[in-house]
Short mmCIF file of C-alpha atoms and ligand atoms in Angstrom, two decimals:
data_model
loop_
_atom_site.label_atom_id
_atom_site.label_comp_id
_atom_site.label_asym_id
_atom_site.label_seq_id
_atom_site.Cartn_x
_atom_site.Cartn_y
_atom_site.Cartn_z
CA MET A 1 -62.43 22.93 76.29
CA GLN A 2 -64.12 21.76 73.25
CA HIS A 3 -63.68 23.51 70.08
CA LEU A 4 -66.98 24.89 68.85
CA LEU A 5 -65.89 25.18 64.94
CA GLU A 6 -65.56 20.97 65.44
CA PRO A 7 -69.32 20.21 63.77
CA ALA A 8 -68.99 17.52 66.43
CA SER A 9 -68.83 20.21 69.49
CA TRP A 10 -72.65 21.68 68.21
CA LYS A 11 -75.25 18.49 69.41
CA PRO A 12 -73.24 19.14 73.14
CA LEU A 13 -73.76 22.45 73.41
CA GLN A 14 -77.22 22.16 72.66
CA SER A 15 -77.74 20.15 75.46
CA TRP A 16 -75.15 22.52 77.31
CA LEU A 17 -78.24 25.67 76.77
CA ALA A 18 -80.71 23.37 77.07
CA ASP A 19 -79.10 22.82 80.69
CA ARG A 20 -79.18 26.46 81.62
CA ARG A 21 -83.02 27.37 80.51
CA GLN A 22 -81.53 28.46 77.50
CA PRO A 23 -84.30 29.32 74.70
CA ALA A 24 -84.02 27.12 71.45
CA PHE A 25 -82.45 29.90 68.94
CA ARG A 26 -79.39 30.54 71.31
CA ALA A 27 -77.38 27.84 69.51
CA ALA A 28 -78.46 29.21 65.99
CA GLN A 29 -78.29 33.35 66.82
CA ILE A 30 -74.46 32.14 68.15
CA ARG A 31 -73.48 30.08 64.59
CA ARG A 32 -74.63 33.34 63.38
CA TRP A 33 -72.05 35.24 65.54
CA ILE A 34 -69.49 32.52 64.45
CA PHE A 35 -69.96 32.28 60.89
CA GLU A 36 -72.30 35.45 59.26
CA ARG A 37 -71.05 38.23 61.91
CA ARG A 38 -67.11 37.69 62.56
CA ALA A 39 -67.09 37.43 66.36
CA GLU A 40 -63.36 37.37 67.42
CA SER A 41 -64.73 35.94 71.30
CA PHE A 42 -67.48 35.16 72.75
CA GLU A 43 -67.46 38.42 74.72
CA ASP A 44 -68.67 40.18 70.90
CA MET A 45 -72.17 37.85 70.48
CA SER A 46 -73.18 41.50 72.13
CA ASP A 47 -76.60 40.17 72.67
CA LEU A 48 -76.27 37.20 74.47
CA PRO A 49 -76.19 37.67 78.16
CA LYS A 50 -73.15 38.64 79.59
CA ALA A 51 -72.81 35.68 82.13
CA LEU A 52 -73.65 33.48 79.55
CA ARG A 53 -71.30 35.23 78.37
CA ALA A 54 -68.94 33.91 80.43
CA ASP A 55 -70.01 30.74 80.83
CA LEU A 56 -69.08 29.82 77.45
CA ALA A 57 -65.74 31.06 77.40
CA ALA A 58 -65.51 28.35 80.12
CA GLU A 59 -66.07 25.64 78.49
CA PHE A 60 -65.97 25.75 74.78
CA THR A 61 -63.16 27.80 72.32
CA LEU A 62 -63.58 29.19 69.19
CA TRP A 63 -59.73 29.31 68.43
CA THR A 64 -57.11 26.69 69.05
CA ALA A 65 -54.62 28.30 67.30
CA ARG A 66 -52.57 31.78 66.76
CA ILE A 67 -52.06 33.56 64.54
CA ALA A 68 -47.83 33.61 64.55
CA ARG A 69 -47.65 35.64 61.25
CA HIS A 70 -49.83 38.00 59.38
CA SER A 71 -47.76 38.84 55.96
CA GLN A 72 -49.05 41.16 52.90
CA SER A 73 -48.69 41.53 49.45
CA ALA A 74 -48.99 44.94 46.92
CA ASP A 75 -51.13 42.34 44.56
CA GLY A 76 -53.61 41.99 48.10
CA THR A 77 -52.92 38.58 48.77
CA GLU A 78 -52.84 37.65 52.53
CA LYS A 79 -50.63 34.75 54.45
CA LEU A 80 -51.79 33.88 57.62
CA LEU A 81 -49.06 31.53 59.62
CA LEU A 82 -50.94 29.51 62.73
CA GLU A 83 -49.32 28.14 65.09
CA LEU A 84 -51.72 24.99 66.35
CA ALA A 85 -52.37 23.73 69.55
CA ASP A 86 -49.59 21.30 69.31
CA GLY A 87 -47.13 23.87 68.27
CA GLY A 88 -47.93 22.42 64.52
CA ARG A 89 -47.73 25.36 61.76
CA ILE A 90 -49.63 25.77 58.99
CA GLU A 91 -49.56 28.10 56.20
CA CYS A 92 -53.01 29.56 54.43
CA VAL A 93 -53.63 32.53 51.67
CA LEU A 94 -56.40 35.52 51.27
CA LEU A 95 -56.00 35.95 47.84
CA ARG A 96 -58.34 39.08 45.74
CA ASP A 97 -58.66 39.00 42.50
CA GLY A 98 -61.48 41.27 40.92
CA ASP A 99 -64.45 40.87 42.85
CA ARG A 100 -63.31 37.21 43.89
CA ARG A 101 -62.18 37.15 47.37
CA SER A 102 -60.59 33.85 47.75
CA ILE A 103 -58.96 31.50 49.99
CA CYS A 104 -56.49 28.79 49.92
CA ILE A 105 -56.49 25.98 52.86
CA SER A 106 -54.32 23.38 53.69
CA SER A 107 -55.30 19.90 54.80
CA GLN A 108 -51.72 18.55 56.92
CA VAL A 109 -48.96 19.76 58.37
CA GLY A 110 -46.59 19.50 56.24
CA CYS A 111 -46.79 16.04 53.00
CA ALA A 112 -46.63 12.78 52.72
CA MET A 113 -46.49 13.50 48.54
CA GLY A 114 -43.22 14.15 48.31
CA CYS A 115 -43.21 15.73 45.01
CA VAL A 116 -39.46 17.14 44.14
CA PHE A 117 -40.72 20.84 43.04
CA CYS A 118 -42.73 21.76 45.96
CA ALA A 119 -42.12 23.25 49.28
CA SER A 120 -44.62 21.78 51.69
CA GLY A 121 -43.36 18.39 51.67
CA LEU A 122 -39.34 19.22 52.13
CA ASP A 123 -40.06 17.68 56.18
CA GLY A 124 -42.43 15.30 55.52
CA VAL A 125 -45.83 14.98 57.24
CA ASP A 126 -46.78 15.04 60.82
CA ARG A 127 -50.15 14.69 61.25
CA ASN A 128 -53.35 15.58 59.24
CA LEU A 129 -55.70 18.41 60.50
CA THR A 130 -58.62 18.27 62.23
CA THR A 131 -62.19 19.46 61.18
CA GLY A 132 -62.20 22.40 63.50
CA GLU A 133 -58.43 23.29 62.03
CA ILE A 134 -59.57 23.50 59.01
CA VAL A 135 -62.61 25.13 59.28
CA GLU A 136 -60.38 27.96 61.80
CA GLN A 137 -58.27 28.90 58.48
CA MET A 138 -61.50 29.25 56.26
CA LEU A 139 -62.46 32.20 59.51
CA ARG A 140 -59.99 33.77 60.16
CA LEU A 141 -58.61 34.93 56.59
CA GLN A 142 -62.56 35.54 56.54
CA ARG A 143 -62.12 38.50 59.05
CA LEU A 144 -59.30 39.65 57.31
CA LEU A 145 -61.99 41.27 55.04
CA PRO A 146 -63.82 44.36 54.87
CA PRO A 147 -67.53 43.14 56.65
CA ASP A 148 -69.61 43.99 53.28
CA GLU A 149 -66.99 41.69 51.15
CA ARG A 150 -67.14 38.19 51.32
CA LEU A 151 -65.52 34.85 51.08
CA SER A 152 -66.56 33.83 47.42
CA HIS A 153 -64.16 30.85 46.67
CA ILE A 154 -62.01 27.86 48.59
CA VAL A 155 -59.16 26.66 47.49
CA VAL A 156 -58.28 23.00 48.77
CA MET A 157 -54.34 23.81 47.40
CA GLY A 158 -52.30 24.70 50.28
CA MET A 159 -50.11 22.35 52.32
CA GLY A 160 -50.55 18.78 52.90
CA GLU A 161 -52.97 16.09 50.13
CA PRO A 162 -56.59 16.23 51.10
CA LEU A 163 -57.19 13.28 49.59
CA GLN A 164 -55.27 11.43 52.66
CA ASN A 165 -57.76 13.81 54.86
CA LEU A 166 -61.03 13.24 53.83
CA ASP A 167 -62.76 12.41 56.41
CA ASN A 168 -62.16 15.80 58.43
CA LEU A 169 -61.84 17.64 54.97
CA LEU A 170 -65.65 16.73 54.30
CA PRO A 171 -66.79 17.81 56.88
CA ALA A 172 -65.12 21.28 57.26
CA LEU A 173 -66.34 21.81 53.55
CA ALA A 174 -69.78 21.10 54.48
CA GLU A 175 -69.69 23.40 57.33
CA ALA A 176 -67.81 26.13 54.39
CA SER A 177 -71.09 25.31 51.80
CA ALA A 178 -73.73 25.21 54.59
CA ASP A 179 -76.42 28.18 54.41
CA ASP A 180 -75.24 28.51 58.28
CA GLY A 181 -72.33 28.33 57.42
CA LEU A 182 -69.81 30.30 55.34
CA ALA A 183 -73.03 29.38 52.68
CA ILE A 184 -70.21 28.96 49.71
CA SER A 185 -71.47 26.76 47.10
CA HIS A 186 -70.50 23.57 46.44
CA ARG A 187 -69.84 24.73 43.27
CA ARG A 188 -66.66 27.49 44.02
CA ILE A 189 -65.34 24.96 46.31
CA THR A 190 -62.53 23.13 44.64
CA ILE A 191 -60.21 20.38 46.00
CA SER A 192 -56.28 19.24 44.67
CA THR A 193 -54.58 16.24 44.42
CA VAL A 194 -51.95 14.85 43.58
CA GLY A 195 -54.33 11.79 42.05
CA LEU A 196 -54.70 9.08 44.26
CA PRO A 197 -57.13 6.79 41.94
CA LYS A 198 -59.26 5.29 44.78
CA PRO A 199 -61.02 8.54 46.75
CA LEU A 200 -61.10 10.44 43.78
CA LEU A 201 -64.79 9.70 43.21
CA ARG A 202 -66.14 10.60 47.29
CA LEU A 203 -65.73 14.14 45.53
CA THR A 204 -68.46 14.70 42.79
CA GLN A 205 -70.19 17.43 44.69
CA TYR A 206 -66.64 19.21 44.58
CA ASN A 207 -64.85 20.96 41.62
CA LEU A 208 -61.63 18.71 40.78
CA ALA A 209 -58.47 19.89 40.05
CA VAL A 210 -55.23 16.87 39.57
CA SER A 211 -51.50 17.67 39.49
CA LEU A 212 -50.44 15.94 36.33
CA HIS A 213 -47.05 17.97 35.59
CA ALA A 214 -45.93 15.17 33.16
CA PRO A 215 -47.11 13.53 30.17
CA ASN A 216 -45.82 9.97 30.50
CA ASP A 217 -45.23 8.12 33.59
CA GLU A 218 -41.74 7.82 33.82
CA LEU A 219 -41.85 11.84 33.69
CA ARG A 220 -43.89 11.59 36.17
CA THR A 221 -42.44 9.41 38.53
CA ARG A 222 -38.97 11.30 38.55
CA ILE A 223 -41.02 14.35 39.76
CA VAL A 224 -44.35 13.20 41.85
CA PRO A 225 -42.91 10.01 43.49
CA THR A 226 -46.95 8.84 44.13
CA ASN A 227 -46.65 7.85 40.37
CA LYS A 228 -45.25 5.13 40.86
CA SER A 229 -48.24 3.18 42.79
CA THR A 230 -51.01 5.15 40.74
CA GLY A 231 -50.10 5.12 37.07
CA LEU A 232 -50.97 8.18 34.97
CA ALA A 233 -53.99 5.58 33.45
CA ASP A 234 -55.40 4.54 36.59
CA ILE A 235 -56.12 8.65 37.30
CA LEU A 236 -57.14 9.39 33.87
CA ALA A 237 -59.38 6.39 34.37
CA ALA A 238 -60.69 7.81 37.30
CA ALA A 239 -60.72 11.67 36.59
CA ASP A 240 -63.12 10.49 33.56
CA GLN A 241 -65.32 8.26 36.51
CA TYR A 242 -65.19 11.33 38.18
CA PHE A 243 -66.10 13.45 35.30
CA ALA A 244 -69.14 10.28 34.45
CA ALA A 245 -71.06 11.04 37.47
CA SER A 246 -70.59 14.77 38.23
CA GLY A 247 -70.83 16.81 34.94
CA ARG A 248 -68.31 18.81 36.62
CA ARG A 249 -65.27 19.36 34.19
CA LEU A 250 -62.50 18.49 35.24
CA THR A 251 -58.99 20.74 35.56
CA PHE A 252 -55.67 18.87 35.43
CA GLU A 253 -52.85 21.65 36.64
CA TYR A 254 -49.29 21.48 35.23
CA VAL A 255 -46.46 23.01 36.93
CA LEU A 256 -44.07 24.03 34.32
CA LEU A 257 -40.32 23.33 35.16
CA ALA A 258 -37.36 24.64 33.50
CA GLY A 259 -35.81 22.31 30.75
CA LEU A 260 -38.03 19.14 33.18
CA ASN A 261 -40.93 19.01 31.63
CA ASP A 262 -41.03 22.59 29.53
CA GLN A 263 -40.25 20.52 25.91
CA PRO A 264 -41.98 20.70 22.62
CA GLN A 265 -41.85 17.39 22.96
CA HIS A 266 -43.91 17.00 26.01
CA ALA A 267 -46.45 19.62 24.83
CA GLU A 268 -47.95 17.40 22.29
CA GLU A 269 -47.67 13.71 24.78
CA LEU A 270 -49.75 16.13 26.44
CA VAL A 271 -52.61 16.93 23.73
CA ASP A 272 -52.43 13.14 22.24
CA LEU A 273 -53.38 12.32 26.94
CA LEU A 274 -55.98 14.75 27.05
CA ALA A 275 -57.05 15.60 23.55
CA GLY A 276 -61.49 13.98 23.49
CA ARG A 277 -61.60 15.17 27.70
CA THR A 278 -63.72 17.76 28.89
CA ALA A 279 -60.44 19.16 30.56
CA LEU A 280 -59.33 22.03 31.84
CA LEU A 281 -55.26 22.60 31.32
CA ASN A 282 -53.85 25.29 34.34
CA VAL A 283 -50.44 25.27 33.92
CA ILE A 284 -48.44 26.52 36.41
CA PRO A 285 -44.49 28.26 36.03
CA TYR A 286 -43.02 26.92 38.77
CA ASN A 287 -42.90 29.41 41.51
CA PRO A 288 -39.15 28.95 43.15
CA VAL A 289 -38.52 27.83 46.40
CA ALA A 290 -35.62 28.50 47.96
CA GLY A 291 -33.05 25.36 48.64
CA LEU A 292 -34.66 24.05 45.54
CA PRO A 293 -32.50 23.85 42.09
CA TYR A 294 -35.62 24.01 39.51
CA GLU A 295 -36.49 27.23 37.54
CA THR A 296 -39.70 28.90 35.83
CA PRO A 297 -39.20 28.78 32.53
CA SER A 298 -38.35 31.98 30.53
CA GLY A 299 -41.15 33.67 28.45
CA ASN A 300 -39.94 32.08 25.57
CA ALA A 301 -40.50 28.39 26.08
CA THR A 302 -43.57 29.22 28.20
CA ASN A 303 -45.27 30.26 24.61
CA ARG A 304 -43.91 27.72 22.92
CA PHE A 305 -45.81 25.36 25.08
CA ARG A 306 -48.71 27.48 25.16
CA ASP A 307 -49.02 27.38 21.80
CA ILE A 308 -48.24 24.17 20.71
CA LEU A 309 -51.10 23.28 23.95
CA LEU A 310 -53.70 25.18 21.56
CA ALA A 311 -52.72 24.09 18.20
CA GLY A 312 -53.37 20.63 19.38
CA GLY A 313 -57.39 21.68 20.90
CA LEU A 314 -56.64 21.98 24.46
CA ASN A 315 -58.12 24.11 26.87
CA VAL A 316 -55.59 26.00 28.60
CA LYS A 317 -55.55 28.49 31.07
CA PHE A 318 -52.31 29.76 32.45
CA ARG A 319 -51.63 30.62 35.99
CA GLN A 320 -51.01 33.96 37.64
CA ARG A 321 -48.79 34.32 39.29
CA LYS A 322 -50.10 36.15 43.01
CA GLY A 323 -48.03 36.19 46.59
CA ASP A 324 -45.23 34.89 45.85
CA GLU A 325 -42.77 37.77 47.07
CA ILE A 326 -45.14 36.61 50.35
CA ASN A 327 -44.19 32.45 49.87
CA ALA A 328 -47.98 32.27 49.86
CA ALA A 329 -47.62 30.91 45.70
CA CYS A 330 -48.35 27.57 44.86
CA GLY A 331 -46.09 25.47 46.38
CA GLN A 332 -44.70 27.30 48.45
CA LEU A 333 -46.45 26.78 52.06
CA ARG A 334 -44.45 25.19 54.44
CA ARG A 335 -44.20 24.77 58.46
CA ILE A 336 -40.98 26.82 58.92
CA THR A 337 -40.13 30.10 57.53
CA PRO A 338 -37.03 29.73 55.88
CA GLN A 339 -34.45 32.35 56.81
CA VAL A 340 -33.44 32.66 52.86
CA ASN A 341 -36.18 34.89 51.21
CA THR A 342 -37.08 32.56 48.07
CA PRO A 343 -35.90 35.26 45.09
CA THR A 344 -38.46 36.60 43.64
CA SER A 345 -36.41 38.52 40.72
CA SER A 346 -36.35 34.91 38.47
CA PRO A 347 -38.08 35.65 35.56
CA ARG A 348 -41.67 36.24 34.91
CA ALA A 349 -43.25 34.35 32.86
CA GLY A 350 -45.59 37.04 31.53
CA LEU A 351 -49.09 35.55 31.21
CA GLN A 352 -52.15 36.34 32.22
CA ILE A 353 -55.08 34.66 32.70
CA GLY A 354 -56.87 33.15 30.08
N1 SAH B 401 -51.48 17.88 46.76
C1 SAH B 401 -52.31 18.57 46.42
C2 SAH B 401 -52.39 19.84 46.79
C3 SAH B 401 -51.29 20.87 47.42
S1 SAH B 401 -50.61 21.91 45.71
C4 SAH B 401 -51.84 18.73 44.88
O1 SAH B 401 -50.73 17.73 44.86
O2 SAH B 401 -52.52 19.01 43.91
C5 SAH B 401 -51.24 22.70 45.80
C6 SAH B 401 -50.41 22.96 43.56
O3 SAH B 401 -49.19 23.71 43.89
C7 SAH B 401 -50.26 21.44 43.07
O4 SAH B 401 -50.93 21.68 41.72
C8 SAH B 401 -49.06 21.15 43.32
O5 SAH B 401 -48.19 20.37 42.23
C9 SAH B 401 -48.68 23.07 42.91
N2 SAH B 401 -47.05 23.44 42.74
C10 SAH B 401 -46.49 22.64 44.33
N3 SAH B 401 -45.00 23.42 44.10
C11 SAH B 401 -45.19 24.03 43.50
C12 SAH B 401 -44.54 25.22 43.04
N4 SAH B 401 -43.51 25.67 43.26
N5 SAH B 401 -44.66 26.51 41.99
C13 SAH B 401 -46.15 26.03 41.25
N6 SAH B 401 -46.52 25.55 41.68
C14 SAH B 401 -46.84 24.35 42.97
#
């Protein structure tokens, strides 16, 4: 069975159709059914000859993963737990915000980066996702929308480190932005990375978010272990090169962890580190993860932190938490749903985007 969501399957499909003396427009017609008309199966493709639909289903498949769980949160966030053909499990999320319909997708089964506060890397990494599996997440989430709504944004901020799987990720994003794919412009696609300096420059077509989390190497290495070999200086240099090459404003992400990186001196160091750069600092109050000891800072600590950043002239945004009641918020995606639910009663920072 060939996975039709793998871009590499389209050539074989075309010759397969030609062998069956099908008209030249068939492949485009099938693509339209998949990306635009949201077919669930070949059977759904009602303007294809019936026998052809059956033959297609015998040779090709649209889906390789099973939806193992579909969770919905009161704020409109929906999360899918997908079980892959080899039993691996990943999660992906649909977020609603005004007119925006954003999806957050995974790039690996698990994660090897080992950031101490994140659920995705608790059990290490199993493997990279295939291009087809990445496209499949997009299309499964798309099909949760009513027919008159379309996906508007993609963030690659789910499980895994995207820069370790660029060879499979980039073709999937090409399908997302293609006119005969999901037609989501590059400007609405963001890749979030722990910050591996070398591959950053392959991403100049897309928005880039670099997970900073600390203003100095000593602290960053403690909470983001990969920093030991990369170091902040190299990451910032690569980020500057990205900006020079792309002209796109860079985003730095900063997960605020109570007592660890949320002190006034950290905010002051951040101002020194980032002042003068065309960048947005996206501060994410920590989303609790079952079994991990970290805590969301109090509203007071968060406000104090923000005030120092603003006084220092940084461009700052505090991320609104979404989907935490179904563990779909940043850093809460994991392979195995834990028995104990993450507490949702943790202090909320009570902040808004802006
Ligand atoms: N590996 C990539 C993408 C996945 S994580 C990266 O490191 O950027 C997406 C974002 O969520 C990262 O900034 C990550 O550090 C952050 N994150 C991880 N765990 C979190 C948590 N428990 N609460 C809030 N944000 C978290």
